[in-house]
Short mmCIF file of C-alpha atoms in Angstrom, two decimals:
data_model
loop_
_atom_site.label_atom_id
_atom_site.label_comp_id
_atom_site.label_asym_id
_atom_site.label_seq_id
_atom_site.Cartn_x
_atom_site.Cartn_y
_atom_site.Cartn_z
CA MET A 1371 157.08 186.65 -101.67
CA LEU A 1372 154.06 184.75 -100.38
CA GLU A 1373 151.83 183.56 -103.21
CA THR A 1374 148.09 183.04 -102.91
CA ILE A 1375 146.69 179.66 -103.91
CA LYS A 1376 145.08 181.23 -107.00
CA ASN A 1377 148.36 182.86 -108.02
CA ARG A 1378 150.22 179.59 -107.63
CA ILE A 1379 147.65 177.69 -109.67
CA ASP A 1380 147.94 180.29 -112.43
CA LEU A 1381 151.73 179.92 -112.39
CA HIS A 1382 151.51 176.14 -112.60
CA ARG A 1383 148.97 176.33 -115.40
CA SER A 1384 151.37 178.57 -117.31
CA TYR A 1385 154.20 176.09 -116.65
CA TRP A 1386 152.25 173.29 -118.32
CA LEU A 1387 150.48 175.18 -121.08
CA ASP A 1388 152.82 178.03 -122.10
CA ASP A 1389 156.05 177.36 -123.96
CA HIS A 1390 157.71 180.43 -122.44
CA PRO A 1391 156.39 181.06 -118.91
CA ASP A 1392 157.31 184.24 -117.10
CA ARG A 1393 159.23 182.69 -114.21
CA PHE A 1394 160.67 179.57 -112.65
CA LEU A 1395 158.56 177.61 -110.20
CA SER A 1396 160.06 176.25 -107.00
CA SER A 1397 159.35 173.95 -104.10
CA PHE A 1398 161.60 172.99 -101.19
CA ARG A 1399 162.36 169.89 -99.14
CA ILE A 1400 163.90 170.61 -95.76
CA GLY A 1401 166.57 168.15 -94.66
CA ASP A 1402 168.76 165.88 -96.75
CA TYR A 1403 168.45 163.24 -99.44
CA PHE A 1404 167.22 160.62 -96.94
CA PHE A 1405 163.43 160.96 -96.92
CA ALA A 1406 162.83 158.87 -93.80
CA SER A 1407 164.78 161.31 -91.62
CA LYS A 1408 162.12 163.98 -92.15
CA PHE A 1409 159.57 161.92 -90.19
CA ARG A 1410 159.99 161.61 -86.44
CA ALA A 1411 157.35 158.87 -86.45
CA ALA A 1412 159.80 156.70 -88.41
CA THR A 1413 162.42 156.71 -85.64
CA LEU A 1414 161.30 153.38 -84.19
CA LEU A 1415 161.31 151.79 -87.65
CA LEU A 1416 164.86 152.79 -88.59
CA LYS A 1417 166.60 149.92 -86.82
CA PRO A 1418 169.20 148.28 -89.10
CA GLY A 1419 168.15 144.78 -90.08
CA LEU A 1420 164.58 145.12 -88.81
CA THR A 1421 161.96 143.53 -91.07
CA ILE A 1422 159.13 146.01 -91.59
CA THR A 1423 155.56 144.73 -91.79
CA PRO A 1424 152.50 146.83 -92.67
CA ASP A 1425 151.06 146.66 -89.14
CA MET A 1426 154.16 148.54 -87.95
CA ILE A 1427 153.16 151.62 -90.01
CA ARG A 1428 151.16 153.50 -87.39
CA ILE A 1429 149.56 156.07 -89.65
CA ASP A 1430 148.20 158.40 -86.99
CA ASP A 1431 151.67 158.77 -85.47
CA PHE A 1432 152.74 160.56 -88.66
CA ARG A 1433 150.20 163.38 -88.44
CA ALA A 1434 152.44 165.76 -86.49
CA ASP A 1435 155.20 165.26 -89.07
CA TYR A 1436 152.91 166.14 -91.97
CA GLU A 1437 151.60 169.24 -90.19
CA ARG A 1438 155.18 170.36 -89.45
CA LEU A 1439 156.37 169.79 -93.02
CA PHE A 1440 153.37 171.63 -94.43
CA ALA A 1441 153.92 174.60 -92.12
CA GLU A 1442 157.62 174.74 -93.02
CA ALA A 1443 156.88 174.72 -96.74
CA GLU A 1444 154.24 177.43 -96.49
CA SER A 1445 156.58 179.67 -94.47
CA ILE A 1446 159.16 179.73 -97.27
CA GLY A 1447 157.04 181.57 -99.80
CA GLN A 1448 157.53 178.93 -102.49
CA SER A 1449 155.49 178.92 -105.67
CA GLY A 1450 155.06 175.15 -105.56
CA PHE A 1451 152.42 173.39 -103.51
CA TRP A 1452 153.44 171.12 -100.67
CA VAL A 1453 151.94 167.72 -101.53
CA ALA A 1454 151.25 165.05 -98.93
CA GLU A 1455 151.98 161.50 -100.05
CA PRO A 1456 152.03 158.20 -98.12
CA PHE A 1457 155.33 157.94 -96.23
CA THR A 1458 157.58 158.01 -99.26
CA ALA A 1459 160.58 156.30 -97.65
CA ILE A 1460 158.77 152.96 -97.76
CA PRO A 1461 159.27 151.09 -101.07
CA TRP A 1462 155.52 150.61 -101.42
CA MET A 1463 155.42 148.93 -104.81
CA GLU A 1464 158.04 146.35 -103.86
CA ALA A 1465 156.20 145.68 -100.62
CA ILE A 1466 152.91 145.18 -102.48
CA LEU A 1467 154.71 142.73 -104.78
CA GLY A 1468 155.69 140.64 -101.75
CA CYS A 1469 159.28 141.78 -101.28
CA ARG A 1470 160.74 141.78 -97.80
CA ILE A 1471 161.23 145.35 -96.51
CA ILE A 1472 164.35 145.81 -94.39
CA ALA A 1473 165.25 148.88 -92.36
CA GLY A 1474 168.60 150.62 -92.34
CA SER A 1475 169.67 153.51 -90.15
CA GLU A 1476 168.41 156.12 -92.67
CA SER A 1477 166.28 154.31 -95.24
CA PHE A 1478 164.55 151.07 -96.20
CA ILE A 1479 165.44 148.49 -98.84
CA ALA A 1480 163.51 145.70 -100.55
CA GLN A 1481 164.72 142.13 -100.94
CA PRO A 1482 163.25 139.77 -103.58
CA PRO A 1483 160.48 137.52 -102.28
CA ASP A 1484 161.59 134.01 -101.34
CA VAL A 1485 159.24 132.19 -103.69
CA GLY A 1486 161.59 130.27 -105.95
CA ASN A 1487 161.90 130.81 -109.70
CA LEU A 1488 159.30 133.40 -110.67
CA LEU A 1489 159.92 132.71 -114.36
CA SER A 1490 158.74 129.13 -114.14
CA ASP A 1491 155.41 128.76 -115.92
CA SER A 1492 153.42 128.20 -112.73
CA ARG A 1493 155.04 131.07 -110.82
CA LEU A 1494 154.71 133.51 -113.69
CA ASP A 1495 150.95 133.04 -113.83
CA GLN A 1496 150.62 133.73 -110.10
CA CYS A 1497 153.04 136.53 -109.25
CA LEU A 1498 151.38 139.45 -111.06
CA ASN A 1499 147.76 138.56 -111.63
CA ALA A 1500 144.73 140.75 -111.03
CA ASP A 1501 144.15 139.33 -107.56
CA ILE A 1502 147.47 140.47 -106.08
CA LEU A 1503 145.82 143.54 -104.53
CA HIS A 1504 143.01 141.52 -102.96
CA ASN A 1505 143.60 141.17 -99.22
CA ASN A 1506 147.10 142.57 -99.71
CA PRO A 1507 148.03 144.14 -96.35
CA TRP A 1508 150.67 146.47 -97.83
CA PHE A 1509 148.25 147.76 -100.46
CA GLU A 1510 145.53 148.20 -97.83
CA THR A 1511 147.94 150.21 -95.66
CA TYR A 1512 148.91 152.35 -98.66
CA ILE A 1513 145.28 153.17 -99.42
CA ALA A 1514 144.49 153.77 -95.74
CA PHE A 1515 147.44 156.19 -95.56
CA THR A 1516 146.12 158.04 -98.62
CA GLU A 1517 142.64 158.32 -97.13
CA ARG A 1518 144.00 159.62 -93.85
CA LEU A 1519 146.05 162.29 -95.65
CA VAL A 1520 142.94 163.44 -97.49
CA GLU A 1521 141.14 163.64 -94.16
CA TRP A 1522 143.96 165.64 -92.56
CA SER A 1523 144.24 167.99 -95.51
CA GLN A 1524 140.72 169.46 -95.27
CA GLY A 1525 141.49 171.19 -98.55
CA ARG A 1526 144.63 172.93 -97.26
CA PHE A 1527 147.11 170.95 -99.36
CA PRO A 1528 146.90 168.43 -102.21
CA VAL A 1529 147.52 164.71 -101.79
CA GLY A 1530 149.53 162.78 -104.36
CA GLN A 1531 151.60 159.78 -105.32
CA PRO A 1532 154.91 159.01 -103.58
CA ILE A 1533 157.85 157.20 -105.15
CA LEU A 1534 156.47 154.11 -106.88
CA ARG A 1535 159.02 152.01 -108.75
CA GLY A 1536 158.54 151.63 -112.48
CA ILE A 1537 158.72 148.57 -114.68
CA SER A 1538 162.46 147.79 -114.74
CA ASP A 1539 162.65 148.48 -111.00
CA MET A 1540 159.72 146.16 -110.31
CA LEU A 1541 161.30 143.36 -112.34
CA GLY A 1542 164.63 143.87 -110.57
CA ALA A 1543 162.89 143.77 -107.20
CA LEU A 1544 161.11 140.52 -108.03
CA LEU A 1545 163.97 138.68 -109.70
CA GLY A 1546 167.12 140.35 -108.41
CA GLN A 1547 169.02 142.78 -110.59
CA THR A 1548 171.59 140.34 -111.95
CA GLU A 1549 168.95 137.68 -112.57
CA MET A 1550 166.81 140.21 -114.44
CA ILE A 1551 169.63 141.00 -116.87
CA TYR A 1552 170.30 137.33 -117.61
CA ALA A 1553 166.58 136.67 -118.06
CA LEU A 1554 166.27 139.46 -120.64
CA TYR A 1555 168.53 137.37 -122.88
CA ASP A 1556 167.65 133.84 -121.77
CA GLU A 1557 163.86 134.10 -121.40
CA PRO A 1558 162.72 137.26 -123.20
CA GLU A 1559 159.14 136.10 -123.73
CA LYS A 1560 158.64 135.44 -120.05
CA ILE A 1561 160.22 138.77 -119.12
CA ALA A 1562 157.86 140.47 -121.58
CA GLY A 1563 154.91 138.81 -119.87
CA LEU A 1564 156.17 139.80 -116.45
CA ALA A 1565 156.64 143.41 -117.63
CA THR A 1566 153.07 143.51 -118.90
CA GLY A 1567 151.79 142.28 -115.55
CA ALA A 1568 153.94 144.81 -113.70
CA THR A 1569 152.52 147.62 -115.83
CA GLU A 1570 148.96 146.56 -115.14
CA LEU A 1571 149.69 146.36 -111.42
CA PHE A 1572 151.36 149.78 -111.37
CA LEU A 1573 148.41 151.38 -113.15
CA SER A 1574 145.93 149.62 -110.87
CA VAL A 1575 147.67 150.86 -107.70
CA VAL A 1576 147.80 154.44 -109.00
CA GLN A 1577 144.17 154.35 -110.13
CA GLN A 1578 143.00 152.95 -106.80
CA GLN A 1579 144.85 155.72 -104.99
CA PHE A 1580 143.62 158.34 -107.45
CA SER A 1581 140.01 157.35 -106.81
CA ARG A 1582 140.48 158.39 -103.15
CA ILE A 1583 142.02 161.81 -103.87
CA PRO A 1584 139.76 164.83 -104.43
CA PRO A 1585 140.80 167.58 -106.85
CA PHE A 1586 142.71 170.57 -105.51
CA GLY A 1587 141.99 173.83 -107.29
CA ASN A 1588 140.27 171.92 -110.11
CA GLY A 1589 143.44 169.92 -110.68
CA TYR A 1590 145.73 167.37 -109.10
CA SER A 1591 149.37 167.27 -108.00
CA ILE A 1592 152.42 165.18 -108.75
CA GLY A 1593 153.59 163.91 -105.38
CA PHE A 1594 157.21 164.04 -104.24
CA TYR A 1595 158.04 166.83 -106.74
CA HIS A 1596 155.08 168.99 -105.64
CA VAL A 1597 153.94 170.12 -109.07
CA TRP A 1598 150.25 171.00 -109.55
CA THR A 1599 148.62 169.97 -112.83
CA PRO A 1600 145.36 171.15 -114.44
CA GLY A 1601 144.24 167.53 -114.95
CA ARG A 1602 144.86 163.90 -114.00
CA CYS A 1603 148.54 163.18 -113.42
CA ILE A 1604 150.97 160.33 -112.91
CA TRP A 1605 154.74 160.01 -112.42
CA PHE A 1606 157.14 157.09 -112.42
CA GLN A 1607 160.76 156.08 -112.48
CA ASP A 1608 162.78 153.27 -114.03
CA ASP A 1609 166.16 153.53 -112.32
CA LEU A 1610 167.30 150.06 -113.37
CA SER A 1611 167.03 151.14 -116.99
CA ALA A 1612 170.58 152.37 -116.35
CA LEU A 1613 171.63 148.71 -116.67
CA LEU A 1614 170.00 148.30 -120.08
CA SER A 1615 171.26 149.02 -123.57
CA PRO A 1616 169.10 151.36 -125.66
CA ASP A 1617 167.87 148.31 -127.65
CA LEU A 1618 166.81 146.40 -124.53
CA PHE A 1619 165.19 149.52 -123.09
CA SER A 1620 163.21 150.14 -126.29
CA GLN A 1621 162.11 146.51 -126.44
CA PHE A 1622 161.21 145.76 -122.82
CA VAL A 1623 160.52 149.09 -121.07
CA LEU A 1624 159.50 151.80 -123.53
CA PRO A 1625 156.17 150.24 -124.58
CA HIS A 1626 155.13 150.09 -120.94
CA ILE A 1627 156.11 153.70 -120.30
CA ARG A 1628 153.85 154.58 -123.22
CA ALA A 1629 151.01 152.60 -121.63
CA ILE A 1630 151.50 154.31 -118.26
CA CYS A 1631 151.32 157.78 -119.80
CA LYS A 1632 148.34 156.99 -122.01
CA GLY A 1633 145.55 157.35 -119.47
CA TYR A 1634 146.69 160.60 -117.84
CA ASP A 1635 146.64 164.22 -118.97
CA PHE A 1636 149.98 165.04 -117.38
CA SER A 1637 152.85 162.64 -116.81
CA ALA A 1638 156.43 162.95 -115.58
CA MET A 1639 159.38 160.55 -115.63
CA HIS A 1640 162.22 160.63 -113.11
CA LEU A 1641 165.70 160.19 -114.60
CA HIS A 1642 169.25 159.94 -113.32
CA ALA A 1643 172.34 160.78 -115.37
CA ALA A 1644 173.12 157.03 -115.54
CA SER A 1645 170.09 156.62 -117.81
CA PHE A 1646 170.76 159.51 -120.20
CA GLN A 1647 171.45 157.00 -122.99
CA HIS A 1648 167.67 156.51 -123.18
CA LEU A 1649 166.71 160.19 -123.27
CA ASP A 1650 166.28 160.48 -127.04
CA ALA A 1651 163.80 157.58 -127.07
CA ILE A 1652 161.97 158.96 -124.04
CA LEU A 1653 161.58 162.40 -125.62
CA LEU A 1654 159.77 160.86 -128.60
CA LEU A 1655 156.87 159.85 -126.34
CA ASP A 1656 154.17 162.39 -127.19
CA GLN A 1657 152.10 161.65 -124.10
CA LEU A 1658 155.01 162.16 -121.69
CA LYS A 1659 154.77 165.78 -120.60
CA ALA A 1660 157.72 166.28 -118.23
CA VAL A 1661 161.15 164.86 -117.46
CA GLU A 1662 162.67 165.18 -113.99
CA ILE A 1663 166.46 165.20 -113.67
CA ASN A 1664 168.31 164.64 -110.40
CA LYS A 1665 171.37 166.55 -109.30
CA ASP A 1666 172.90 163.50 -107.64
CA ILE A 1667 175.62 163.50 -105.03
CA GLY A 1668 178.78 162.70 -106.97
CA GLY A 1669 176.96 163.07 -110.29
CA PRO A 1670 177.24 165.66 -113.06
CA SER A 1671 176.92 169.31 -112.09
CA ILE A 1672 174.09 171.57 -113.19
CA GLN A 1673 176.54 173.24 -115.57
CA ALA A 1674 177.51 169.90 -117.09
CA MET A 1675 173.85 168.87 -117.57
CA LEU A 1676 172.83 172.04 -119.42
CA PRO A 1677 172.88 170.31 -122.84
CA ILE A 1678 170.45 167.71 -121.43
CA PHE A 1679 168.18 170.42 -120.03
CA HIS A 1680 168.15 172.28 -123.35
CA LYS A 1681 167.37 169.06 -125.23
CA ILE A 1682 164.38 168.36 -122.96
CA VAL A 1683 162.77 171.79 -123.31
CA SER A 1684 163.57 172.00 -127.03
CA GLN A 1685 161.39 168.90 -127.51
CA GLY A 1686 158.44 170.61 -125.85
CA LYS A 1687 158.77 168.75 -122.55
CA ARG A 1688 158.59 170.41 -119.15
CA LEU A 1689 161.73 170.17 -117.04
CA ILE A 1690 161.86 169.41 -113.32
CA ILE A 1691 165.24 169.67 -111.57
CA TRP A 1692 165.61 168.06 -108.14
CA GLY A 1693 168.46 168.22 -105.68
CA ALA A 1694 170.53 170.33 -103.29
CA LEU A 1695 170.83 173.33 -105.60
CA ASP A 1696 173.01 176.18 -104.37
CA LEU A 1697 173.24 179.84 -105.36
CA GLU A 1698 175.75 179.06 -108.11
CA ASP A 1699 173.37 176.45 -109.55
CA LEU A 1700 170.51 178.93 -109.49
CA GLN A 1701 172.63 181.53 -111.24
CA VAL A 1702 173.47 179.06 -114.03
CA ILE A 1703 169.83 178.07 -114.38
CA ARG A 1704 168.70 181.70 -114.55
CA GLN A 1705 171.32 182.56 -117.15
CA GLU A 1706 170.66 179.55 -119.36
CA LEU A 1707 167.01 178.61 -118.90
CA THR A 1708 165.06 181.82 -118.26
CA GLY A 1709 161.82 181.77 -120.24
CA GLN A 1710 161.73 177.96 -120.32
CA PRO A 1711 159.24 175.73 -118.45
CA VAL A 1712 161.44 174.78 -115.49
CA PHE A 1713 160.35 173.62 -112.03
CA LEU A 1714 162.97 173.49 -109.26
CA ASN A 1715 162.47 171.07 -106.38
CA ILE A 1716 165.26 172.09 -104.02
CA VAL A 1717 166.63 170.15 -101.06
CA ALA A 1718 167.74 172.63 -98.37
CA ASP A 1719 169.11 171.69 -94.97
CA SER A 1720 167.13 174.39 -93.15
CA VAL A 1721 164.13 176.67 -93.56
CA GLY A 1722 166.51 179.63 -93.37
CA LEU A 1723 168.53 178.39 -96.34
CA ALA A 1724 165.34 177.66 -98.26
CA ARG A 1725 164.12 181.23 -97.72
CA HIS A 1726 167.50 182.57 -98.84
CA LEU A 1727 167.40 180.52 -102.05
CA GLN A 1728 163.77 181.47 -102.71
CA ALA A 1729 164.68 185.15 -102.30
CA ALA A 1730 167.45 184.69 -104.86
CA LEU A 1731 164.92 183.26 -107.30
CA ASP A 1732 162.47 186.11 -106.67
CA CYS A 1733 164.92 188.95 -107.22
#
């Protein structure tokens, strides 16, 4: 069933504002879990061991990919909006921080910057100050990519935020994951200062991007998950929180999540099953509006995560479920979560499969 833009906006508004919306919302990603593979323009970048620099991101080469992905999404009849975001396979935040970006055959990784001990007094004052975005070539490329997407859109699709690593992820990228854990115990005051600087940088990057994005249908859209919101929006993840105890999470990460949510009408947090130990604390954040849960390869099934889903919606949060959902998953979701604010972002290996799954949702 092809939805008009007005119909879709009404459905999304109901998702955010009604406790018991009439139907599930859905959006599809065609391909697999490796985001880079969806972009033919990335082929020359995906050379294992290659160091990626911002001048290698030839933005105009990506236009055909965005047009193709938009056309595919619109042909499915999904209720979600396809949202264009700067090439999401690049770890933008780590790159802006000065990490080295290394290509693999299917994705890109970030290595900590080779700048010595960041927790020394002199380094700490320099690594996350207000000037880090000034003349920062990765940040300039990120903003240029955003502006080009707005230009290409011509009002046809919204533009939004790609994956941007949250506070624990930023600290792990700067220090190394093992070093971060030791520093939480050995130098907690310095880690707290670094986390504050990371939060300010994260909010500055999002705000600078936001200032370049016009509203779409009198609202904005959460990138990557393709959810429209009737106001300003932000989303984030803190995957390395999986390494933290609930006490460490509450002390070093939770206050910064609260600060990130504070300035936006609609906010969403991405969560893996490995971080479910923090869910109760996360659900107490009044300004956090939605929680996204991954169906990970090798992780818990949709059936097994039902208690988590029920806990999220029972606390008044909106639920986003992402992953390669199949017909059995959809049946479980329909049986257990009908009448709840649930958005499905489904990875399907072909447009044909996506249409088949969308038809199952519509019937």
